[in-house]
């Protein structure tokens, strides 16, 4: 809901100046400079962010696009090599591996995390005494989840003789696998860590759930719709813009997974958790191939943009905006 | 006109101010070098950080005109930080260097050639000093040396009924017999840690076969496929016999992360590490621990070599060459400094200092010094500084060795693949 509101504001301020040129009869006449002033105010508040964007983000971004066409070892000046770095990528096994590992991670972690966070949001939207405590407790993992300490804890829990295996052995499982260090399971340990941090999506879902007008449920109940029916025919469609938001943000974030692979599994075993960003980091800072790393970053940007764009394209088939029907 | 733009301006000012407040709380950084201060960078544990800071204060007291700014981080962050600082022209004046990176930095002209300084090298062991040379120029001074060592748990060996004489060097096959006996006698205990995926140990093994790991020009691998396959086969056999832990346990032991060693966890009789890690291992284990030389092939070759623990280097761009030299001199040649240093950065290569350190050493330090001295007496020629793409080759070797452990590749396939791919990495860099 909040997203649609903010787009409205932007529309108004963008449309302001041109509208001021040809005043409509239905609206009170505006002073000609109103629009300019309004957008200036907006830009005024945006200044710090714009300064940050221009100096920190945009500058670095353009520099890394430039570096992607060079061979640069950080210690001597970059040398122009044209498209060599991009060509190398096509024959680099590890590049392919890291891309595949990352895609697997995204495809598994993002949907599961969405479902789990929605499930908990629905559970926690009930009016029960002390529900606030549960909300807080379930939110906490998302605050601490990306920290190094938690990664190390996770590593211990899922190690050969860690907590999970202690429990398994006590209930009679004979030879449980060493989860973090077996090539089949290691990535799922990291997926699980990501799912455990569903808190921020859950909070956004909770806010979305509160926005759904009660009369819809009341009407459905009178017509004899079951709770499950109500969930699929009212809650899900009404919540679809929020699901869309969480899906896009979640996908982009999942692509950038790094810390967990870096700390818990060191990219191993047998490169089964060599995430794209981890490989990029190794190329740049450990192998001194900053040009290649920059080229990988550019390709990464394109990959993520394509995936995000694809989700946007599909959105018109499943995302339901209430106000589009009003127009 | 005055009032019309007031609001936007206020908005800009206020929000910028707010931002700068939050930025201030972001913590102060050591990034800016104050003029005249000598910056010194190293990686290490908290323990090392503490005594090094004290050491630098001591140095400042002796040289009242020099001010030193310490910069320290853990191993991983250190190299990302160094490369960015060198790239950004704000390199530290003096920095701790590692043999994995020495060639990269030296060949790219980032380090000072010590021939251009007046550092006193007269007391330093020549064989050790040579490990700081890249293309015959001295770019790094070893802080100390150490050597690979085999560690054992005497209690476990005794329990398994094994009479073990640490003064006798074992052959690899005799070692396998002993390790096998341990795993047979004691049900929940392995004979040894599996070190198949550790490149330094393969280097030792190759030297025993009369080979070098890298070719002289560092453009290809010199080790034969047969030797690598032998190495893989030896450890795979022990793994299959249950003498070493299964693949998934071995894979969980990170390089050099001694707290994960089966030996430390009382799950194995033998472990392998650097001699300098004796004190740390002992601290973790808190029970008797033995140290002896690696098994060998009895080939008559001299596989053993001394490894510089780490080095001190001076950055080429330093504006304070003489002060930086003075500091390195203090760290290497001063008796006063050695009191704090002990053997924490390796056994000193200055012979006078080594004798002094030994005379007041604790029992543990003494053992390490004796071990290194013993190794020096049997060591062959020091191997040249590693090639610039060492990190990639280590990562490649780890992956391929793990594929052997997990039975995705046979030793022969894996050896051929490693030599082939490593050579192609070397030839293109």
XYZ file of C-alpha atoms in Angstrom:
756
model
C 0.000 0.000 0.000
C 2.679 2.384 0.975
C 4.431 1.862 -2.314
C 1.465 2.973 -4.371
C 1.096 6.080 -2.259
C 4.656 7.152 -2.735
C 4.448 6.736 -6.498
C 1.476 9.032 -6.463
C 3.481 11.727 -4.760
C 6.215 11.452 -7.312
C 3.728 11.670 -10.126
C 2.236 14.803 -8.766
C 5.488 16.621 -8.333
C 6.715 15.557 -11.750
C 3.520 16.568 -13.416
C 3.384 19.828 -11.504
C 5.319 22.197 -13.777
C 3.633 21.158 -17.000
C 0.216 21.276 -15.452
C 0.887 24.752 -14.195
C 1.287 25.867 -17.837
C -2.269 24.940 -18.737
C -4.453 25.330 -15.659
C -7.600 23.288 -15.588
C -10.899 24.790 -14.769
C -11.676 22.246 -12.119
C -8.691 23.085 -9.977
C -7.892 26.307 -8.223
C -5.297 28.261 -10.193
C -1.774 27.640 -8.973
C 0.975 30.154 -8.818
C 3.361 29.382 -11.682
C 6.330 28.643 -9.434
C 4.530 26.274 -7.109
C 5.639 23.155 -8.906
C 9.264 24.190 -9.136
C 9.305 25.046 -5.475
C 7.765 21.748 -4.537
C 10.255 19.731 -6.496
C 13.099 21.861 -5.196
C 11.976 21.083 -1.682
C 11.915 17.418 -2.534
C 15.391 17.611 -4.052
C 16.484 19.587 -1.019
C 15.596 16.702 1.232
C 17.159 14.314 -1.222
C 20.446 16.246 -1.306
C 22.411 14.095 1.107
C 21.340 10.959 -0.691
C 22.110 12.516 -4.059
C 25.557 13.566 -2.899
C 26.158 10.042 -1.694
C 24.863 8.584 -4.930
C 26.931 10.867 -7.139
C 30.192 10.647 -5.220
C 30.160 7.193 -3.700
C 27.963 5.008 -5.868
C 27.929 6.496 -9.336
C 31.643 7.325 -9.325
C 32.637 3.840 -8.244
C 30.173 2.340 -10.658
C 31.551 4.196 -13.663
C 35.095 3.450 -12.557
C 34.391 -0.250 -12.349
C 32.796 -0.225 -15.782
C 36.020 1.356 -17.040
C 38.172 -1.134 -15.113
C 36.254 -4.018 -16.612
C 37.950 -3.228 -19.926
C 41.403 -3.236 -18.378
C 43.883 -5.520 -16.756
C 44.443 -4.079 -13.306
C 46.416 -5.723 -10.497
C 45.874 -2.879 -7.982
C 49.581 -2.183 -7.689
C 50.434 -1.007 -11.195
C 48.277 1.257 -13.419
C 45.405 -0.379 -15.358
C 46.076 -1.455 -18.927
C 43.366 -1.323 -21.586
C 42.541 -4.803 -22.899
C 39.175 -4.222 -24.538
C 36.783 -7.113 -24.183
C 39.374 -9.659 -23.046
C 37.950 -9.993 -19.550
C 34.496 -10.717 -20.910
C 35.885 -13.269 -23.327
C 37.794 -14.994 -20.523
C 34.592 -15.398 -18.563
C 33.110 -17.601 -21.286
C 35.829 -20.188 -20.785
C 36.221 -19.826 -17.028
C 34.800 -22.938 -15.347
C 34.722 -21.297 -11.953
C 32.721 -18.384 -13.336
C 30.081 -20.807 -14.628
C 30.181 -22.768 -11.359
C 29.729 -19.668 -9.239
C 26.854 -18.449 -11.376
C 25.106 -21.821 -11.139
C 25.649 -22.061 -7.382
C 24.202 -18.595 -6.920
C 21.185 -19.304 -9.134
C 20.477 -22.502 -7.195
C 20.650 -20.542 -3.974
C 18.282 -17.838 -5.256
C 15.779 -20.298 -6.704
C 15.559 -22.261 -3.469
C 16.024 -19.645 -0.770
C 13.795 -16.841 -2.060
C 10.464 -18.681 -2.529
C 10.824 -20.709 0.668
C 11.629 -17.615 2.653
C 8.608 -15.808 1.162
C 6.255 -18.635 2.082
C 7.646 -18.944 5.600
C 7.506 -15.229 6.282
C 3.929 -15.006 4.960
C 2.912 -17.970 7.076
C 4.295 -16.407 10.223
C 2.800 -13.025 9.334
C -0.653 -14.609 9.057
C -0.173 -16.429 12.363
C 1.044 -13.298 14.087
C -1.710 -11.068 12.756
C -4.190 -12.745 15.127
C -5.370 -10.785 18.106
C -3.835 -12.756 20.941
C -2.491 -11.463 24.216
C 1.264 -11.030 24.216
C 1.519 -11.378 20.446
C 3.963 -8.454 20.421
C 6.526 -10.557 22.233
C 6.332 -13.272 19.610
C 6.615 -10.756 16.816
C 9.748 -9.319 18.404
C 11.314 -12.716 19.007
C 10.708 -13.825 15.446
C 12.018 -10.547 14.071
C 15.323 -10.645 15.966
C 17.093 -13.222 13.728
C 16.779 -10.872 10.757
C 18.653 -8.188 12.682
C 21.571 -10.342 13.758
C 21.403 -12.943 11.025
C 24.012 -11.574 8.649
C 26.601 -11.071 11.359
C 29.821 -13.023 11.496
C 29.009 -14.343 14.957
C 25.802 -15.982 13.789
C 27.609 -17.490 10.812
C 30.118 -19.097 13.145
C 27.321 -20.326 15.406
C 25.600 -21.858 12.380
C 28.825 -23.544 11.363
C 29.058 -25.166 14.785
C 25.438 -26.251 14.922
C 25.671 -28.052 11.594
C 29.201 -29.401 11.861
C 30.191 -33.051 12.022
C 29.673 -33.325 15.767
C 27.506 -30.261 16.159
C 24.205 -29.762 17.909
C 22.039 -31.176 15.110
C 24.072 -34.348 14.797
C 24.175 -34.818 18.577
C 20.396 -34.774 18.587
C 20.195 -37.071 15.552
C 22.602 -39.563 17.078
C 20.663 -39.568 20.328
C 17.441 -40.439 18.569
C 19.140 -43.289 16.779
C 20.345 -41.938 13.437
C 23.561 -43.836 12.966
C 25.813 -41.882 10.723
C 24.433 -38.411 10.078
C 26.263 -36.389 7.412
C 28.519 -33.489 8.360
C 26.136 -30.943 6.914
C 28.430 -27.961 6.374
C 31.232 -29.977 4.885
C 29.431 -32.316 2.532
C 29.112 -31.137 -1.070
C 25.432 -32.131 -1.353
C 24.185 -30.390 1.775
C 26.458 -27.410 2.433
C 24.474 -24.965 0.319
C 21.211 -25.924 2.003
C 22.694 -25.153 5.402
C 23.236 -21.637 4.094
C 19.741 -21.575 2.565
C 18.368 -22.518 5.967
C 20.276 -19.691 7.597
C 18.697 -17.296 5.117
C 15.204 -18.653 5.751
C 15.682 -18.268 9.485
C 16.038 -14.514 8.867
C 12.529 -14.041 7.518
C 11.748 -11.262 10.028
C 11.897 -8.184 7.843
C 9.646 -9.681 5.150
C 7.316 -10.841 7.911
C 6.979 -7.309 9.252
C 6.184 -5.948 5.797
C 3.594 -8.708 5.294
C 2.096 -7.898 8.687
C 1.670 -4.275 7.674
C 0.112 -5.422 4.399
C -2.307 -7.726 6.183
C -3.521 -4.878 8.384
C -4.420 -2.875 5.284
C -6.897 -5.410 3.971
C -10.361 -4.059 4.801
C -12.368 -6.229 7.205
C -15.684 -5.910 5.283
C -14.201 -8.111 2.552
C -13.766 -10.975 5.016
C -17.153 -10.302 6.597
C -18.884 -10.416 3.230
C -17.062 -13.616 2.312
C -17.959 -15.207 5.639
C -21.632 -14.378 5.073
C -21.414 -15.983 1.634
C -20.079 -19.089 3.352
C -16.406 -18.955 2.278
C -14.065 -21.061 4.411
C -10.984 -19.638 6.129
C -8.743 -21.311 3.549
C -10.913 -19.970 0.754
C -10.705 -16.496 2.239
C -6.923 -16.763 2.370
C -6.616 -17.712 -1.284
C -9.330 -15.414 -2.649
C -8.960 -12.347 -0.477
C -5.681 -12.313 1.423
C -3.358 -13.415 -1.384
C -4.743 -11.117 -4.127
C -4.961 -8.143 -1.772
C -1.432 -8.824 -0.602
C 0.030 -9.386 -4.055
C 1.718 -5.954 -4.330
C 3.498 -6.649 -1.029
C 4.464 -10.138 -2.181
C 5.778 -8.561 -5.357
C 7.857 -6.066 -3.379
C 9.285 -8.765 -1.108
C 9.991 -11.021 -4.058
C 11.968 -8.394 -5.946
C 13.929 -7.216 -2.919
C 14.482 -10.765 -1.711
C 15.771 -11.887 -5.100
C 18.207 -9.009 -5.384
C 19.465 -9.579 -1.851
C 19.822 -13.307 -2.378
C 22.001 -12.747 -5.424
C 24.404 -10.780 -3.277
C 24.990 -13.589 -0.759
C 28.593 -13.498 0.427
C 29.298 -13.571 4.170
C 27.820 -17.000 4.764
C 29.830 -18.661 2.022
C 32.933 -16.771 3.042
C 32.773 -17.699 6.708
C 30.823 -20.923 7.068
C 32.063 -22.953 4.127
C 34.927 -20.973 2.517
C 33.207 -21.610 -0.802
C 33.708 -25.350 -0.411
C 33.589 -28.267 -0.268
C 34.479 -28.770 -3.928
C 33.237 -25.255 -4.660
C 29.658 -26.242 -3.832
C 29.112 -22.874 -2.136
C 31.342 -20.714 -4.298
C 28.858 -17.864 -4.629
C 29.285 -15.334 -7.407
C 30.242 -12.462 -5.137
C 32.652 -14.668 -3.215
C 34.414 -15.641 -6.440
C 34.431 -12.014 -7.525
C 36.049 -11.056 -4.215
C 38.696 -13.738 -4.632
C 39.489 -12.605 -8.156
C 39.762 -8.985 -7.110
C 41.484 -9.083 -3.780
C 43.219 -12.444 -3.590
C 44.241 -13.099 -7.184
C 44.853 -9.417 -8.006
C 42.606 -9.539 -11.077
C 40.650 -6.399 -10.361
C 39.826 -5.850 -14.036
C 38.307 -9.295 -14.295
C 36.454 -8.800 -11.025
C 35.048 -5.520 -12.364
C 33.887 -7.262 -15.535
C 32.238 -9.925 -13.391
C 30.461 -7.162 -11.480
C 29.146 -5.634 -14.700
C 27.863 -9.006 -15.906
C 26.342 -9.563 -12.483
C 24.478 -6.277 -12.695
C 23.039 -7.328 -16.042
C 22.038 -10.768 -14.777
C 20.288 -9.346 -11.720
C 18.605 -6.649 -13.819
C 17.327 -9.242 -16.282
C 15.934 -11.420 -13.515
C 14.340 -8.462 -11.759
C 12.962 -7.227 -15.093
C 11.487 -10.646 -15.745
C 9.706 -10.570 -12.394
C 8.361 -7.105 -13.252
C 7.075 -8.386 -16.596
C 5.227 -11.278 -15.019
C 3.792 -9.019 -12.353
C 0.908 -7.788 -14.500
C -0.450 -11.345 -14.538
C -0.514 -11.871 -10.810
C -0.137 -8.581 -8.961
C -3.436 -6.979 -8.170
C -3.590 -3.258 -7.495
C -6.776 -2.044 -5.903
C -6.622 1.515 -7.242
C -6.035 0.547 -10.904
C -9.606 -0.687 -10.961
C -10.884 2.618 -9.660
C -9.471 4.484 -12.646
C 12.591 35.986 -4.056
C 14.306 35.669 -0.719
C 11.554 33.625 0.802
C 10.734 31.524 -2.197
C 13.829 29.338 -1.997
C 14.183 29.403 1.768
C 12.370 26.148 2.287
C 14.413 24.074 -0.168
C 17.637 25.479 1.216
C 16.636 24.764 4.784
C 15.668 21.284 3.766
C 19.032 20.708 2.167
C 20.967 22.140 5.086
C 19.019 20.306 7.730
C 19.132 16.954 6.062
C 22.810 17.250 5.262
C 23.463 18.184 8.864
C 21.493 15.197 10.071
C 23.443 12.966 7.801
C 26.746 14.253 9.009
C 25.694 13.629 12.587
C 25.041 10.007 11.822
C 28.257 9.864 9.888
C 30.168 11.124 12.907
C 28.839 8.344 15.069
C 30.167 5.906 12.526
C 33.381 5.618 14.473
C 36.739 7.152 13.927
C 39.008 5.524 11.447
C 42.751 5.281 11.450
C 42.832 6.076 7.761
C 44.484 9.439 7.869
C 48.184 9.358 8.330
C 49.299 12.307 10.381
C 52.320 13.955 8.936
C 55.510 12.539 10.288
C 53.960 9.433 11.770
C 55.313 6.125 10.618
C 52.529 3.685 9.850
C 53.045 0.004 10.521
C 50.640 -2.698 9.402
C 50.371 -6.330 10.415
C 47.846 -9.118 10.750
C 47.534 -11.337 13.754
C 45.759 -12.551 16.828
C 44.766 -10.321 19.719
C 47.788 -11.542 21.594
C 50.130 -10.458 18.828
C 48.386 -7.118 18.502
C 48.835 -6.391 22.194
C 52.531 -7.063 22.453
C 53.282 -5.416 19.108
C 51.616 -2.211 20.231
C 53.773 -2.329 23.384
C 56.801 -2.996 21.246
C 56.111 0.063 19.117
C 55.672 2.226 22.200
C 59.040 1.035 23.406
C 60.499 2.007 20.052
C 58.922 5.462 20.242
C 60.449 5.974 23.677
C 63.909 5.221 22.342
C 63.402 7.393 19.264
C 61.548 10.368 20.606
C 61.350 12.051 17.181
C 59.489 9.170 15.547
C 55.792 8.614 16.024
C 54.318 5.287 15.033
C 50.741 4.578 13.939
C 49.815 0.919 14.245
C 47.274 -0.669 11.861
C 46.254 -4.226 12.504
C 43.526 -6.628 11.361
C 42.949 -10.337 10.917
C 44.526 -12.271 8.086
C 41.618 -12.115 5.647
C 40.837 -8.448 5.882
C 44.516 -7.598 5.854
C 45.164 -8.360 2.190
C 42.038 -6.633 0.950
C 43.102 -3.629 2.997
C 46.703 -3.670 1.800
C 45.801 -3.928 -1.872
C 43.354 -1.040 -1.617
C 45.814 1.077 0.339
C 48.590 0.456 -2.157
C 46.192 1.166 -5.028
C 45.053 4.373 -3.348
C 48.568 5.610 -2.659
C 48.217 5.415 1.116
C 50.315 2.339 1.764
C 51.773 1.857 5.235
C 55.484 2.610 5.561
C 56.313 -0.728 7.131
C 54.214 -3.825 6.632
C 54.139 -7.454 7.593
C 54.466 -9.567 4.451
C 53.676 -13.175 3.610
C 55.410 -15.447 1.140
C 52.135 -15.995 -0.688
C 52.015 -12.329 -1.626
C 55.682 -11.301 -1.584
C 56.297 -11.926 -5.269
C 53.122 -10.104 -6.287
C 54.089 -7.003 -4.380
C 57.784 -7.098 -5.219
C 57.400 -7.687 -8.948
C 54.870 -4.902 -9.207
C 57.312 -2.451 -7.723
C 55.454 -1.851 -4.491
C 58.302 -2.713 -2.126
C 61.617 -1.121 -1.229
C 64.734 -2.987 -2.242
C 66.704 -3.385 1.001
C 69.949 -2.782 -0.899
C 68.829 0.827 -1.057
C 68.670 1.059 2.708
C 71.391 0.844 5.300
C 69.802 -1.994 7.240
C 72.362 -4.060 9.104
C 72.156 -7.609 7.737
C 75.441 -8.844 9.136
C 74.013 -11.002 11.889
C 71.217 -12.577 9.891
C 71.277 -16.185 8.765
C 71.960 -16.123 5.021
C 69.949 -19.186 4.091
C 66.894 -17.694 5.816
C 67.478 -14.243 4.411
C 67.449 -15.686 0.903
C 63.770 -16.504 1.348
C 63.080 -12.770 1.186
C 64.625 -12.428 -2.268
C 62.639 -12.048 -5.434
C 64.672 -12.177 -8.671
C 67.847 -11.864 -6.581
C 66.804 -8.630 -4.894
C 66.004 -8.479 -1.202
C 62.495 -7.110 -0.618
C 61.585 -8.663 2.707
C 63.294 -9.595 5.948
C 61.994 -12.774 7.595
C 60.706 -12.097 11.101
C 61.697 -15.617 11.958
C 61.580 -19.097 10.537
C 59.617 -22.227 11.201
C 59.142 -25.622 9.636
C 56.435 -28.166 9.064
C 56.085 -30.535 11.976
C 54.209 -33.640 12.948
C 52.426 -33.402 16.263
C 51.243 -36.325 18.331
C 49.246 -37.073 21.428
C 51.470 -39.305 23.631
C 48.523 -40.417 25.749
C 46.615 -41.803 22.767
C 49.702 -43.594 21.448
C 50.284 -45.166 24.835
C 46.682 -46.263 25.092
C 47.007 -47.951 21.707
C 50.039 -49.803 22.989
C 52.503 -48.116 20.693
C 56.069 -47.446 21.664
C 56.891 -44.222 19.883
C 60.369 -42.806 19.636
C 60.204 -39.204 18.465
C 63.939 -38.987 17.835
C 63.695 -41.580 15.058
C 62.403 -40.251 11.747
C 59.643 -42.418 10.332
C 59.232 -43.440 6.729
C 55.798 -42.823 5.250
C 55.015 -46.533 5.235
C 56.065 -46.995 8.860
C 53.981 -43.989 9.760
C 50.974 -45.551 8.032
C 51.457 -48.733 10.073
C 51.490 -46.856 13.355
C 48.479 -44.737 12.428
C 46.621 -47.863 11.326
C 47.323 -49.497 14.639
C 45.856 -46.545 16.508
C 42.597 -46.678 14.590
C 42.413 -50.433 15.048
C 43.116 -50.452 18.780
C 40.971 -47.493 19.731
C 37.465 -47.556 18.233
C 36.579 -43.861 18.332
C 39.986 -42.566 17.400
C 41.643 -41.986 14.045
C 45.296 -42.511 13.398
C 45.890 -39.150 11.763
C 44.430 -36.048 10.248
C 44.131 -36.178 6.446
C 46.428 -33.581 4.889
C 45.941 -34.502 1.258
C 44.658 -31.050 0.328
C 47.543 -29.021 1.766
C 49.876 -27.720 -0.920
C 52.820 -26.986 1.411
C 52.960 -30.636 2.369
C 52.890 -31.714 -1.255
C 55.841 -29.385 -1.795
C 57.735 -31.261 0.902
C 56.758 -34.614 -0.603
C 57.862 -33.548 -4.088
C 61.250 -32.445 -2.756
C 61.663 -35.891 -1.250
C 61.168 -37.312 -4.725
C 63.853 -34.970 -5.985
C 61.377 -32.628 -7.650
C 60.373 -29.024 -7.165
C 56.773 -27.858 -7.084
C 57.228 -24.996 -9.561
C 59.550 -24.611 -12.511
C 62.392 -22.167 -12.111
C 60.792 -19.434 -14.209
C 57.475 -19.901 -12.317
C 55.665 -20.389 -15.622
C 54.646 -24.027 -15.108
C 54.468 -26.839 -12.582
C 57.650 -28.843 -12.204
C 56.187 -31.575 -10.052
C 55.375 -34.767 -11.966
C 51.860 -36.104 -12.322
C 53.104 -39.389 -10.871
C 54.266 -37.722 -7.650
C 50.985 -35.901 -7.162
C 49.064 -39.118 -7.865
C 51.228 -40.979 -5.318
C 50.451 -38.340 -2.736
C 46.719 -38.548 -3.385
C 46.814 -42.348 -3.400
C 48.657 -42.518 -0.081
C 46.111 -40.417 1.754
C 43.092 -41.870 -0.021
C 44.152 -45.348 1.043
C 44.436 -44.265 4.666
C 41.028 -42.614 4.411
C 39.469 -45.767 2.952
C 40.973 -47.864 5.720
C 39.449 -45.583 8.323
C 42.866 -44.427 9.481
C 42.011 -40.804 8.717
C 38.546 -39.249 9.125
C 36.079 -39.530 6.214
C 36.019 -36.883 3.481
C 33.271 -34.770 4.951
C 35.137 -34.408 8.244
C 38.414 -33.594 6.537
C 36.666 -30.986 4.402
C 35.446 -29.188 7.507
C 38.981 -28.546 8.723
C 39.887 -25.176 7.276
C 43.470 -24.470 6.349
C 45.439 -23.644 9.436
C 42.359 -23.558 11.631
C 43.996 -25.599 14.316
C 41.023 -25.516 16.665
C 39.251 -27.881 14.258
C 42.065 -30.417 14.140
C 41.037 -33.968 15.077
C 44.241 -34.037 17.152
C 43.037 -31.076 19.197
C 39.613 -32.623 19.666
C 41.248 -35.807 20.945
C 39.980 -37.704 17.919
C 43.326 -38.515 16.332
C 46.841 -39.408 17.409
C 48.677 -37.338 14.783
C 48.251 -33.859 13.355
C 50.341 -31.711 11.040
C 51.080 -28.009 11.319
C 53.894 -25.464 11.425
C 56.341 -25.559 14.313
C 55.322 -22.014 15.258
C 51.846 -23.346 16.047
C 53.153 -25.533 18.852
C 52.324 -23.027 21.582
C 48.836 -22.404 20.220
C 48.116 -26.120 19.835
C 49.333 -26.765 23.340
C 47.114 -23.999 24.642
C 44.070 -25.499 22.949
C 44.806 -29.045 24.045
C 45.882 -28.488 27.602
C 47.502 -31.938 27.784
C 50.879 -33.373 26.780
C 51.754 -32.824 23.126
C 54.732 -34.116 21.175
C 56.431 -32.562 18.157
C 58.630 -34.369 15.686
C 59.690 -34.236 12.067
C 57.487 -35.232 9.149
C 57.754 -38.785 7.845
C 59.962 -39.151 4.769
C 60.776 -41.532 1.929
C 64.340 -42.181 3.017
C 65.389 -41.174 -0.474
C 68.600 -39.454 0.489
C 67.155 -36.140 -0.718
C 66.701 -33.259 1.666
C 62.997 -32.469 1.542
C 62.922 -30.376 4.677
C 63.045 -26.620 4.322
C 62.785 -23.642 6.587
C 59.893 -21.369 5.947
C 59.920 -17.711 6.876
C 56.978 -17.274 9.262
C 56.379 -13.847 7.796
C 58.434 -10.846 6.793
C 58.865 -7.161 7.337
C 58.823 -5.044 4.194
C 59.046 -1.325 3.548
C 56.794 0.177 0.937
C 58.506 1.746 -2.041
C 56.533 4.962 -1.741
C 57.447 5.694 1.859
C 58.467 9.241 2.573
C 60.396 8.156 5.641
C 62.894 5.642 4.442
C 65.396 6.142 7.224
C 62.840 5.964 10.032
C 61.236 2.901 8.476
C 64.630 1.237 8.218
C 65.338 2.106 11.821
C 62.124 0.396 12.864
C 62.809 -2.772 10.885
C 66.298 -2.827 12.340
C 64.805 -2.567 15.811
C 62.381 -5.419 15.146
C 65.074 -7.730 13.739
C 68.284 -6.849 15.498
C 67.383 -5.461 18.894
C 67.764 -7.543 22.022
C 65.283 -5.302 23.777
C 62.589 -5.982 21.165
C 63.235 -9.702 21.272
C 62.150 -9.784 24.898
C 58.599 -9.039 23.808
C 58.811 -10.916 20.516
C 60.067 -14.250 21.789
C 59.277 -16.774 19.073
C 55.766 -15.577 18.351
C 56.744 -14.435 14.846
C 58.975 -17.458 14.304
C 62.424 -18.369 15.576
C 64.643 -15.277 15.101
C 67.105 -15.416 12.213
C 69.605 -13.162 13.951
C 71.931 -15.680 15.575
C 72.769 -13.551 18.626
C 69.129 -12.850 19.239
C 68.206 -16.494 18.812
C 70.696 -17.489 21.500
C 69.375 -14.826 23.848
C 65.768 -15.811 23.263
C 66.633 -19.412 23.923
C 68.482 -18.614 27.144
C 65.420 -17.092 28.720
C 62.818 -19.121 26.853
C 60.016 -21.007 28.487
C 60.060 -24.747 28.059
C 57.633 -24.459 25.184
C 59.638 -21.828 23.317
C 62.790 -23.808 23.890
C 61.231 -26.830 22.283
C 60.301 -24.809 19.205
C 63.789 -23.307 18.929
C 65.401 -26.712 19.280
C 63.108 -28.141 16.656
C 63.945 -25.411 14.175
C 67.657 -25.819 14.862
C 67.336 -29.545 14.289
C 65.516 -28.918 11.023
C 68.208 -26.472 9.873
C 70.753 -29.253 10.223
C 68.882 -31.544 7.823
C 67.206 -28.961 5.568
C 67.917 -28.728 1.875
C 68.093 -25.556 -0.159
C 65.230 -23.151 0.506
C 62.570 -23.206 -2.208
C 62.151 -19.943 -4.149
C 59.433 -17.480 -3.213
C 56.027 -18.695 -4.419
C 54.668 -17.489 -7.789
C 52.243 -14.567 -7.974
C 49.252 -16.806 -8.591
C 49.834 -18.953 -5.507
C 46.402 -18.198 -4.033
C 44.673 -19.507 -7.139
C 46.811 -22.620 -7.187
C 46.111 -23.309 -3.515
C 42.362 -22.923 -4.116
C 42.614 -25.210 -7.141
C 44.587 -27.820 -5.219
C 42.134 -27.800 -2.319
C 39.220 -28.324 -4.675
C 40.850 -31.136 -6.618
C 42.089 -32.924 -3.489
C 38.575 -32.740 -2.073
C 37.278 -34.318 -5.266
C 39.625 -37.212 -4.576
C 38.487 -37.466 -0.977
C 34.857 -37.456 -2.030
C 35.676 -39.971 -4.780
C 34.637 -37.747 -7.641
C 38.055 -38.211 -9.233
C 40.626 -41.003 -9.069
C 44.119 -40.044 -7.869
C 45.463 -40.357 -11.409
C 42.761 -38.212 -12.991
C 43.078 -35.648 -10.222
C 46.855 -35.429 -10.472
C 46.734 -34.930 -14.236
C 44.019 -32.322 -13.880
C 45.884 -30.423 -11.181
C 49.223 -30.294 -12.982
C 47.515 -29.309 -16.206
C 45.290 -26.580 -14.790
C 47.932 -25.198 -12.431
C 50.398 -24.964 -15.297
C 47.890 -23.090 -17.384
C 47.261 -20.646 -14.524
C 51.015 -20.093 -14.193
C 51.619 -19.643 -17.903
C 48.950 -16.976 -18.276
C 49.885 -14.837 -15.287
